[in-house]
PDB file of C-alpha atoms in Angstrom:
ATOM      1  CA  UNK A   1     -36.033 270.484 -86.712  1.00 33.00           C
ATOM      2  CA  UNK A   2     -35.835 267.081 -87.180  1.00 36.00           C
ATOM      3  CA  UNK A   3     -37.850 264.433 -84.751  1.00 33.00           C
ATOM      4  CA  UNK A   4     -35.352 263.256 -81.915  1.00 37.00           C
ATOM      5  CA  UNK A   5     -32.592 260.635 -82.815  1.00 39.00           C
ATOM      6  CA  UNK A   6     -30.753 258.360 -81.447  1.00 38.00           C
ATOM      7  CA  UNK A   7     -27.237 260.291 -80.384  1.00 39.00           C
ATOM      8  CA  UNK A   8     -24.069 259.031 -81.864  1.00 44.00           C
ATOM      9  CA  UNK A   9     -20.926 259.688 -82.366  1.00 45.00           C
ATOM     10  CA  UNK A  10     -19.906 261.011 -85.851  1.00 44.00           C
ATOM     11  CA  UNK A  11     -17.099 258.805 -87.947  1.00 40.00           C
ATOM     12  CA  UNK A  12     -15.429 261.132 -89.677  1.00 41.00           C
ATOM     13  CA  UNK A  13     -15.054 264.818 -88.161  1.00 41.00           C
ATOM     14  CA  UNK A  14     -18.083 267.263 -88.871  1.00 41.00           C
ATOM     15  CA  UNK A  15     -16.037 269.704 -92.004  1.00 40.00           C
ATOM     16  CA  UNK A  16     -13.231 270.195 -89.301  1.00 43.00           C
ATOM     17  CA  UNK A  17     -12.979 271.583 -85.522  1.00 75.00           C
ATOM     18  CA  UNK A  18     -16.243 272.780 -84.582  1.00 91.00           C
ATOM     19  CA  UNK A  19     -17.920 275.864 -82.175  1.00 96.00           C
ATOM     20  CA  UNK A  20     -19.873 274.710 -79.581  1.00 97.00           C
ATOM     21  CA  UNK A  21     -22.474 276.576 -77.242  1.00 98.00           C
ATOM     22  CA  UNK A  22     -24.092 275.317 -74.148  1.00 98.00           C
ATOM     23  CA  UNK A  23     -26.961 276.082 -71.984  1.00 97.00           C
ATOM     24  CA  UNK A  24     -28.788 274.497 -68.569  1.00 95.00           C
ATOM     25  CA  UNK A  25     -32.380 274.780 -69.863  1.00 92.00           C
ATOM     26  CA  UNK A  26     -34.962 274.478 -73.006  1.00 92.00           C
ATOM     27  CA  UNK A  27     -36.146 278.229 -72.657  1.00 93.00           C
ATOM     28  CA  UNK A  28     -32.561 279.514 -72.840  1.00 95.00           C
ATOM     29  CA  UNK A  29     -31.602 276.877 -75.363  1.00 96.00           C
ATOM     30  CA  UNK A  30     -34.353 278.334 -77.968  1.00 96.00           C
ATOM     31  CA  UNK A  31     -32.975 281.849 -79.018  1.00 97.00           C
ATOM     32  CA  UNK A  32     -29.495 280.411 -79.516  1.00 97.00           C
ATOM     33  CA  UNK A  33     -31.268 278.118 -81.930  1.00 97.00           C
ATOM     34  CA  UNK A  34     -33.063 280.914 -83.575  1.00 97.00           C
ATOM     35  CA  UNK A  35     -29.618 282.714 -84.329  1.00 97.00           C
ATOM     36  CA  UNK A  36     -28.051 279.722 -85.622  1.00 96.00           C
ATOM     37  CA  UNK A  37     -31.023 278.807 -87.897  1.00 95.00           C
ATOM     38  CA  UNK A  38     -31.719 274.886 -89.182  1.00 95.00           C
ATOM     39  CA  UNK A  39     -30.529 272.251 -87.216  1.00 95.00           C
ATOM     40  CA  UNK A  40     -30.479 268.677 -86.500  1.00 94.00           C
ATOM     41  CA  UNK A  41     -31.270 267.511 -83.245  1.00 93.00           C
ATOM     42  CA  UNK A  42     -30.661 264.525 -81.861  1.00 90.00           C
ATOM     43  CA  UNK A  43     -30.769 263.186 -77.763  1.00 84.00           C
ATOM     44  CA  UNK A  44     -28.445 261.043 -75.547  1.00 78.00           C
ATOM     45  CA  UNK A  45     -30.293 260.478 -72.228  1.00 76.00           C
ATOM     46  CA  UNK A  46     -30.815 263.275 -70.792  1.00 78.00           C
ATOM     47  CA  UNK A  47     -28.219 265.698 -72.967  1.00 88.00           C
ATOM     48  CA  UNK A  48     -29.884 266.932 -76.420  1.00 91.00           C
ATOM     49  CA  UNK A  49     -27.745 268.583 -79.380  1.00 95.00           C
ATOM     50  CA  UNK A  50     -28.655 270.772 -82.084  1.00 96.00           C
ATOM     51  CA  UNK A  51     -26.434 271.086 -85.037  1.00 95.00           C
ATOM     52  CA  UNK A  52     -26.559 273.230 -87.654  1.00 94.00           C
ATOM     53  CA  UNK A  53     -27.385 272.141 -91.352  1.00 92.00           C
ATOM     54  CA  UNK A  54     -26.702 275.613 -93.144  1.00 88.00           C
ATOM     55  CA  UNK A  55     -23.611 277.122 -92.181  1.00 88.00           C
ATOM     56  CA  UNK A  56     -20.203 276.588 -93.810  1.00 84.00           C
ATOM     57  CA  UNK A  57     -18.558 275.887 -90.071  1.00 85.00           C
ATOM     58  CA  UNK A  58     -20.869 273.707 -88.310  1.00 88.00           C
ATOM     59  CA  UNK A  59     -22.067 274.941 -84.656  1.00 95.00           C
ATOM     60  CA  UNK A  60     -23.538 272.552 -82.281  1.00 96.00           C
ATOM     61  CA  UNK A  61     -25.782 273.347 -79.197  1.00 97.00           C
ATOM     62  CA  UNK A  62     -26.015 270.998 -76.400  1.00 97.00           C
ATOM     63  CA  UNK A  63     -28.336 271.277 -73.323  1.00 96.00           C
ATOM     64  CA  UNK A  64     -25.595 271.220 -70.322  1.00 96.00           C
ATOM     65  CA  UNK A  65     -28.641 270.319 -67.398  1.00 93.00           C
ATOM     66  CA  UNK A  66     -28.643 272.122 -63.699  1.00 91.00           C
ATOM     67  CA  UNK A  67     -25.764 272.504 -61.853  1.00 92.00           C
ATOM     68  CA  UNK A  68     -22.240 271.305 -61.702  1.00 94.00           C
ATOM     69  CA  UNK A  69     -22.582 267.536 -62.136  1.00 95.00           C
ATOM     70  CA  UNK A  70     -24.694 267.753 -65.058  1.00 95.00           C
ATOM     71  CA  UNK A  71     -22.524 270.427 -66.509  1.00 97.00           C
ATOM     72  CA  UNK A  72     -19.559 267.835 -66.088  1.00 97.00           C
ATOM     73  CA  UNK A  73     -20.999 264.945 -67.492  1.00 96.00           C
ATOM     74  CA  UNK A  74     -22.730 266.443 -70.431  1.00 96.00           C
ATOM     75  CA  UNK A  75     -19.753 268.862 -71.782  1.00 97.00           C
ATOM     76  CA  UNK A  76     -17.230 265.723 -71.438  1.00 96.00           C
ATOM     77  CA  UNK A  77     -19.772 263.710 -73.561  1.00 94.00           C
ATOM     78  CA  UNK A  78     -20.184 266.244 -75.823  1.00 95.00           C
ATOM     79  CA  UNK A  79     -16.132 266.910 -75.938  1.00 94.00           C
ATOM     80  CA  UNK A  80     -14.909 263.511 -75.874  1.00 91.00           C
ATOM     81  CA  UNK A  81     -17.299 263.221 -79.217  1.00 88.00           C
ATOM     82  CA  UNK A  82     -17.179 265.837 -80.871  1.00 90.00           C
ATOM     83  CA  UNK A  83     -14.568 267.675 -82.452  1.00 91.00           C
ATOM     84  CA  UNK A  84     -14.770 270.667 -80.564  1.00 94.00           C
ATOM     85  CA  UNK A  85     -12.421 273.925 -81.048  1.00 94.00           C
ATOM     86  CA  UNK A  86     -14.398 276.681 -78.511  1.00 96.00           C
ATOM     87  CA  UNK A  87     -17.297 276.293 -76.251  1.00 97.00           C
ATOM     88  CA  UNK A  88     -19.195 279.108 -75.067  1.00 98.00           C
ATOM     89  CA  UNK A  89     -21.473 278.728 -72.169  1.00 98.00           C
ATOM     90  CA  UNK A  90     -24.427 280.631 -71.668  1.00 98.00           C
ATOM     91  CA  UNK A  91     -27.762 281.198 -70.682  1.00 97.00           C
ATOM     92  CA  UNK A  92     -29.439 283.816 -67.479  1.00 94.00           C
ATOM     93  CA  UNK A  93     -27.612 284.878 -64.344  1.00 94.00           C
ATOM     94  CA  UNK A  94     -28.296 286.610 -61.696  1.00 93.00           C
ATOM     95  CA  UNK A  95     -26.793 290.370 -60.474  1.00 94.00           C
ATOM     96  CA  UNK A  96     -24.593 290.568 -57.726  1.00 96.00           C
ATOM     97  CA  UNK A  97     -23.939 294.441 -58.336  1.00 93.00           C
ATOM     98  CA  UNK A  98     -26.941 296.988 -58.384  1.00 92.00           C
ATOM     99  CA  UNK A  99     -25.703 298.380 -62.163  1.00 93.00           C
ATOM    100  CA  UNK A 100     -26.506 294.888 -63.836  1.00 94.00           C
ATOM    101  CA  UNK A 101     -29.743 295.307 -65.055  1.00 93.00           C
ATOM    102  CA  UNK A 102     -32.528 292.747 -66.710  1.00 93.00           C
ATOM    103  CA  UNK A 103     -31.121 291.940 -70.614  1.00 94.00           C
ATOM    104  CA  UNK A 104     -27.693 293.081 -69.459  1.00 95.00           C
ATOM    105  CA  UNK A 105     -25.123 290.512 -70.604  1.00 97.00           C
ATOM    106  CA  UNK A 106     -21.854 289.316 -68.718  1.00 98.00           C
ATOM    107  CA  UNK A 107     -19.027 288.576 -70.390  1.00 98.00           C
ATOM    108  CA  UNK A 108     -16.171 287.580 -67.678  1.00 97.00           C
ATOM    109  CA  UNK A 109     -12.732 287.508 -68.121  1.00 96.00           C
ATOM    110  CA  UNK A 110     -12.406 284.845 -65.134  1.00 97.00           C
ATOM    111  CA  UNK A 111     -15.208 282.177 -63.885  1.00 97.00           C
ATOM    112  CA  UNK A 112     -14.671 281.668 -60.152  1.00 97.00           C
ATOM    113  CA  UNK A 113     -16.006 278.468 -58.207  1.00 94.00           C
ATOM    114  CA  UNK A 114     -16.873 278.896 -54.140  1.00 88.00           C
ATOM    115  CA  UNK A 115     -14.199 276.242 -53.227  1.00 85.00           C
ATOM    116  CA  UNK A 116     -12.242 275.697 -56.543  1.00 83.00           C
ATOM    117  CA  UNK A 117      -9.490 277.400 -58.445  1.00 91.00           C
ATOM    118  CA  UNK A 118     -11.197 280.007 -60.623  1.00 94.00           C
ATOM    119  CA  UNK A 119     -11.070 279.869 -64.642  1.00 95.00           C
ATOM    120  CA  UNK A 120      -9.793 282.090 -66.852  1.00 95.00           C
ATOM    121  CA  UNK A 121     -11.610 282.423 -70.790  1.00 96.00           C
ATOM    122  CA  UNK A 122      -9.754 282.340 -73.671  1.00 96.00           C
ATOM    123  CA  UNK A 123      -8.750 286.053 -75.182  1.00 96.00           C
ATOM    124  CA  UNK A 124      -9.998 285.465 -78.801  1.00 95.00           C
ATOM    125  CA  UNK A 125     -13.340 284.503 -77.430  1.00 96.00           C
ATOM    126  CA  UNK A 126     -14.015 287.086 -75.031  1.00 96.00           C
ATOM    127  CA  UNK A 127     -12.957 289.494 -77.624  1.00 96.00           C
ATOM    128  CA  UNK A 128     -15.438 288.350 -80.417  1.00 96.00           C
ATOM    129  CA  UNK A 129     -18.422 288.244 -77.673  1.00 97.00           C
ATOM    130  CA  UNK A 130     -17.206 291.888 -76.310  1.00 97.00           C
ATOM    131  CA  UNK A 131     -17.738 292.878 -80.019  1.00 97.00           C
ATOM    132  CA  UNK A 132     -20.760 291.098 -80.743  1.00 97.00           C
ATOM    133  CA  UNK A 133     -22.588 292.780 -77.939  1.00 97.00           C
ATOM    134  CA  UNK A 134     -21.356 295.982 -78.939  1.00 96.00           C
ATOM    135  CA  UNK A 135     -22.703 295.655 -82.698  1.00 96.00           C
ATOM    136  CA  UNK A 136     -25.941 294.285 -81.125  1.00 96.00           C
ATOM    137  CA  UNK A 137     -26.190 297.197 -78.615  1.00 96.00           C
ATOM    138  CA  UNK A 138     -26.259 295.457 -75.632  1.00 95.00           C
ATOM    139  CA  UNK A 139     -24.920 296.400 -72.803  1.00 88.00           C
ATOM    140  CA  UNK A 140     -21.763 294.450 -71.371  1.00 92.00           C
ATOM    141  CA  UNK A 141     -20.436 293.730 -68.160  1.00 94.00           C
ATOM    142  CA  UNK A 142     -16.458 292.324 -67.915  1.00 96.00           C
ATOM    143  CA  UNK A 143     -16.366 291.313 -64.515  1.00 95.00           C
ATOM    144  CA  UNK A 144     -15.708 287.907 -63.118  1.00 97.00           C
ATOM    145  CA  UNK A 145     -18.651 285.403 -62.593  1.00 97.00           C
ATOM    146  CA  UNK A 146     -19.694 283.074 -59.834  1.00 97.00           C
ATOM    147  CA  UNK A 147     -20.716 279.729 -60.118  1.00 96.00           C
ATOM    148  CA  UNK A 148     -23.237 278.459 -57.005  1.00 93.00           C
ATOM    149  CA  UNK A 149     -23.960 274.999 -56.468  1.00 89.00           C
ATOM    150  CA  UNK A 150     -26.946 276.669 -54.727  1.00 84.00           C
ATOM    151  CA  UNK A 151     -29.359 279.882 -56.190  1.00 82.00           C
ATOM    152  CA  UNK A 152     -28.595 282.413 -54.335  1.00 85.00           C
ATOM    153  CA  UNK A 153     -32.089 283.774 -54.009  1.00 77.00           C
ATOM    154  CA  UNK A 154     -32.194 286.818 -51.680  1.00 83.00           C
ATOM    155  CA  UNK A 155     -30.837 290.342 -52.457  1.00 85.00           C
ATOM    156  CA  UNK A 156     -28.644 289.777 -48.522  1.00 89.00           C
ATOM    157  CA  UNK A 157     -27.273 286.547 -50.090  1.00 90.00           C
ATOM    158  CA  UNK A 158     -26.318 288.057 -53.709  1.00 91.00           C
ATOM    159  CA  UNK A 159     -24.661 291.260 -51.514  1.00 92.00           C
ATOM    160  CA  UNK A 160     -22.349 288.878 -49.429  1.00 92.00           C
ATOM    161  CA  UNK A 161     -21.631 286.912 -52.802  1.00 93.00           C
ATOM    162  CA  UNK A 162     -20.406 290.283 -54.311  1.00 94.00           C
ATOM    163  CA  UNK A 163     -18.548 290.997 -50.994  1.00 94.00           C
ATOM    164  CA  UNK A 164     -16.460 287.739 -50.521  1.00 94.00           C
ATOM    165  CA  UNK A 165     -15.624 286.802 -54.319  1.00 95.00           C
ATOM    166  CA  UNK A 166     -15.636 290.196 -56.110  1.00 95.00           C
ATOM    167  CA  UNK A 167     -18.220 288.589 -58.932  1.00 96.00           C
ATOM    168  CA  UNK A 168     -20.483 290.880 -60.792  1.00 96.00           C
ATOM    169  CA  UNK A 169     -23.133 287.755 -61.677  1.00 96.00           C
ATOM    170  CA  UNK A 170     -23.839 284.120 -60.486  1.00 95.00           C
ATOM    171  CA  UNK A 171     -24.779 281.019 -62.156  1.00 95.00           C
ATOM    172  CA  UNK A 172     -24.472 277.243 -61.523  1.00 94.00           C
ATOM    173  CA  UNK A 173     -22.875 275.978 -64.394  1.00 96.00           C
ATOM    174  CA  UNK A 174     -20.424 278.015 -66.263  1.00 97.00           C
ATOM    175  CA  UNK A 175     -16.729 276.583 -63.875  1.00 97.00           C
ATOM    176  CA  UNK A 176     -17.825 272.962 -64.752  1.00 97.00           C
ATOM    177  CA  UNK A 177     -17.657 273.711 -68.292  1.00 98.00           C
ATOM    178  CA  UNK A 178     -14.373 275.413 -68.127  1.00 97.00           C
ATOM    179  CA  UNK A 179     -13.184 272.433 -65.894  1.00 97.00           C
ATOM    180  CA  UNK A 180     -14.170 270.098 -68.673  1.00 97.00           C
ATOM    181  CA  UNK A 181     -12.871 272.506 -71.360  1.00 96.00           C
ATOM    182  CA  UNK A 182      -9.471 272.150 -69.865  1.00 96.00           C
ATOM    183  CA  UNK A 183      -9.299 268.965 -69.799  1.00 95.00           C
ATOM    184  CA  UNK A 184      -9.682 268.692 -73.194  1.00 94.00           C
ATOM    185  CA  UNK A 185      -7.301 271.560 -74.455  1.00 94.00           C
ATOM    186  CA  UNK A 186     -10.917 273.373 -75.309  1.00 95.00           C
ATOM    187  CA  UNK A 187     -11.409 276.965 -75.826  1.00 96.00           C
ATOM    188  CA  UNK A 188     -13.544 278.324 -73.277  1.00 97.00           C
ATOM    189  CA  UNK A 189     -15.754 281.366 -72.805  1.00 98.00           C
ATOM    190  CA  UNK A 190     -18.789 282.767 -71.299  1.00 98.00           C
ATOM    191  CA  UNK A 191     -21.712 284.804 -71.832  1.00 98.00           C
ATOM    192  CA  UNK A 192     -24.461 285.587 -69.591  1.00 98.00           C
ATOM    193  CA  UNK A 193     -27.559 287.536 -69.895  1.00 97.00           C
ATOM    194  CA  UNK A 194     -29.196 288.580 -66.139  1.00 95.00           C
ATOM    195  CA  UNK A 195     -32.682 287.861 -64.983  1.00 91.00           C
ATOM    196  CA  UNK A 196     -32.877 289.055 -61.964  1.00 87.00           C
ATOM    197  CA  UNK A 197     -31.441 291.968 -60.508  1.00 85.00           C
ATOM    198  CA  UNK A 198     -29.075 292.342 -57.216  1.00 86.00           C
ATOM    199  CA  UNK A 199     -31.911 293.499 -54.687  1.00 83.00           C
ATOM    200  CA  UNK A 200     -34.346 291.183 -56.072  1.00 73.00           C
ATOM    201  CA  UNK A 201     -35.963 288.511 -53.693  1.00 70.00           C
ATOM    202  CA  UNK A 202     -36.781 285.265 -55.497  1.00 67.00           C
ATOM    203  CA  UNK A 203     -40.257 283.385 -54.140  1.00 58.00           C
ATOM    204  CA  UNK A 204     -39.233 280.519 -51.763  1.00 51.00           C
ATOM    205  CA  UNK A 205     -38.130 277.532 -52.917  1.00 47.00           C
ATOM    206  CA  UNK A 206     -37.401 279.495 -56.274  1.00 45.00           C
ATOM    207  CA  UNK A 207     -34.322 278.420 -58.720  1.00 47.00           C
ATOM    208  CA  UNK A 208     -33.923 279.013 -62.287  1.00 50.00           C
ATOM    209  CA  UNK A 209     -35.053 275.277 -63.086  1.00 48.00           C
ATOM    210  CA  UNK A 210     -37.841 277.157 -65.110  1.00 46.00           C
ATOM    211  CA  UNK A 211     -38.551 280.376 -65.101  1.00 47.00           C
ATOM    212  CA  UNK A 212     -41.919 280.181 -66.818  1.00 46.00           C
ATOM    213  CA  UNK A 213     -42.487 277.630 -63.622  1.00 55.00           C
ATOM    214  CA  UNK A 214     -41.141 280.029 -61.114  1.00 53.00           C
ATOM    215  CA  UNK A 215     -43.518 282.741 -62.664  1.00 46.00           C
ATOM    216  CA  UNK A 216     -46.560 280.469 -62.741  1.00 47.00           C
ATOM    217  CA  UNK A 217     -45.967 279.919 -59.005  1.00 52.00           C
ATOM    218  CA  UNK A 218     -46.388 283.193 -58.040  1.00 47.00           C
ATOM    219  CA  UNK A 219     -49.778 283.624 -58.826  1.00 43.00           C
ATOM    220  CA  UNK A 220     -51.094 281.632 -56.366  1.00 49.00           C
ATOM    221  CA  UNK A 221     -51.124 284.521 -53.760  1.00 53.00           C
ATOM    222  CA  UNK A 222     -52.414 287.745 -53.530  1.00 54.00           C
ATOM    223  CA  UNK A 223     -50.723 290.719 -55.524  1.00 53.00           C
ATOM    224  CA  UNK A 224     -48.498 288.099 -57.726  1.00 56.00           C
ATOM    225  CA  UNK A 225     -49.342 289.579 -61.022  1.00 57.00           C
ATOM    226  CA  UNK A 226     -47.291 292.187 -61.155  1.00 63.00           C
ATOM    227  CA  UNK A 227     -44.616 289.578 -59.928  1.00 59.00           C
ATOM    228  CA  UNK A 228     -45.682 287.299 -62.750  1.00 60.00           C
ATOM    229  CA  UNK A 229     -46.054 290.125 -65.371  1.00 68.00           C
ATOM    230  CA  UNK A 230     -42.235 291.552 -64.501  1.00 74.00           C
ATOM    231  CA  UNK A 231     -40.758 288.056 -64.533  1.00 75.00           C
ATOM    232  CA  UNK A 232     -42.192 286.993 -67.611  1.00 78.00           C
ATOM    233  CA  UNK A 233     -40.610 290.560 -68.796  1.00 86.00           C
ATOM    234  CA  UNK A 234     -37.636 289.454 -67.538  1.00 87.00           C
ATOM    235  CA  UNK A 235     -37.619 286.430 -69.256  1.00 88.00           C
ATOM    236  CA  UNK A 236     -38.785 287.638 -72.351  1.00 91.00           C
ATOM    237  CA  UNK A 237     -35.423 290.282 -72.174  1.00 93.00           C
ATOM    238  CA  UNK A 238     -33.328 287.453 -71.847  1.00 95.00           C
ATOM    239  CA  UNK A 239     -33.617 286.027 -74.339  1.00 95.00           C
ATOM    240  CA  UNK A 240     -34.134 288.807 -76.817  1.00 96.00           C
ATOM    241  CA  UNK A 241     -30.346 289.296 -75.459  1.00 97.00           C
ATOM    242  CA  UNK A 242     -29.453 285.844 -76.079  1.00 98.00           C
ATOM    243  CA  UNK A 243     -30.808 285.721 -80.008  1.00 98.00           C
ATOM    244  CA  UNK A 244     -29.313 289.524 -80.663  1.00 98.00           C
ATOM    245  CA  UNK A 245     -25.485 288.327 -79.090  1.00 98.00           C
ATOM    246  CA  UNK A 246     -25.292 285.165 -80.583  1.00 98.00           C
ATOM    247  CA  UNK A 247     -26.652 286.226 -84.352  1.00 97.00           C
ATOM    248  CA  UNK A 248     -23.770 288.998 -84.247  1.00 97.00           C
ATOM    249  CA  UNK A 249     -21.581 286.541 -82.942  1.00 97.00           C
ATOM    250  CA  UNK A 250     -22.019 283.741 -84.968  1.00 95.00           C
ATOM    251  CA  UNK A 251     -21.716 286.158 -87.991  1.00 89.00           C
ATOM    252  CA  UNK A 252     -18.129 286.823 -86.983  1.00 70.00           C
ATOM    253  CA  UNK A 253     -17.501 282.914 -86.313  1.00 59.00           C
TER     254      UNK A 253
END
């Protein structure tokens, strides 16, 4: 890849409409790039893009930030720049239902919001990335996701999620996206891999900022390493997920 740029917009549209794929952080951002192979990468204040140098239909990968307001403004920068057909949001979630497993991916039908009207994907999409995880042999979950403006950290809190909103997984950016998507007459989908499971108890004070910071945490107190060992797993199985889906994917895009 290609030292970072100055970010601009294109003149002329990038060989037509173009797929997007967005994720919050660097460590979830990296297998995506591994599926889609060379890029060029280029940076905007605090949202980075990655697009690809080899493929007849060009792809582009932009870093969406934590939480809803970053999710907002980076997809409408991205959108209002880019000529952009379908946008797939992904990245790690976490279970609200004890048959999710680590390296499972979600693939919802509907992205619901605590206080806001809930999403619906587009059909095509969530067809191609039902299929993709089937050729890739991962596991797939169909059931709606939650977007948090908070983690939800504790096995009680990811129960009563499940309980009031019906959601299988959580994460804190995927309705912004969709929100943004609309606006723009965007295709919208989602694809989620989980990292930690329903009953799981995050440390205090834990998010999903990092996980490699999370798991270096632990290991400041007495019997973290098998903490640190299972969440570096964890990690590890996300995004194993995350390169298998979106190779298969892309290869049907």
């Amino acid at each position: 890849m290609s030292p970072d740029a100055a970010w601009q917009c294109p003149s002329e549209p990038l060989n037509g409409t173009m797929l997007a794929i967005c994720a919050a952080l660097s460590w979830e951002i990296r297998p995506i790039l591994r599926a889609i192979g060379p890029v060029k990468r280029s940076k905007d204040g605090t949202v980075r893009t990655w697009i690809s140098t080899s493929r007849a239909k060009p792809v582009v990968v932009f870093r969406t930030g934590i939480g809803y307001e970053a999710s907002i403004d980076a997809t409408r920068r991205v959108l209002r720049c880019m000529p952009i057909r379908s946008v797939v949001n992904t990245g790690c979630a976490g279970a609200l239902c004890e048959h999710l497993t680590v390296g499972s991916v979600v693939i919802p039908r509907t992205v619901l919001a605590m206080s806001n009207t809930p999403h619906d994907v587009d059909e095509a999409c969530l067809s191609r990335l039902h299929e993709a995880a089937r050729r890739a042999g991962l596991s797939s979950d169909g059931g709606p996701i939650l977007t948090s403006p908070t983690v939800l950290a504790t096995g009680t809190e990811k129960r009563a999620a499940h309980e009031r909103f019906g959601a299988t997984a959580v994460e804190m950016e995927g309705h912004a996206v969709a929100e943004v998507a609309r606006e723009h007459g965007t295709r919208f989908a989602s694809a989620r891999v989980i990292l930690d499971t329903s009953e799981l108890d995050l440390p205090a004070g834990g998010t999903y900022e990092s996980a490699f910071k999370l798991a270096l945490r632990t290991v400041t107190g007495p019997g973290t390493l098998p903490a640190l060992i299972s969440l570096a797993n964890a990690v590890k199985a996300v995004q194993t997920s995350l390169e298998v889906l979106f190779r298969c994917f892309l290869d049907e895009t």
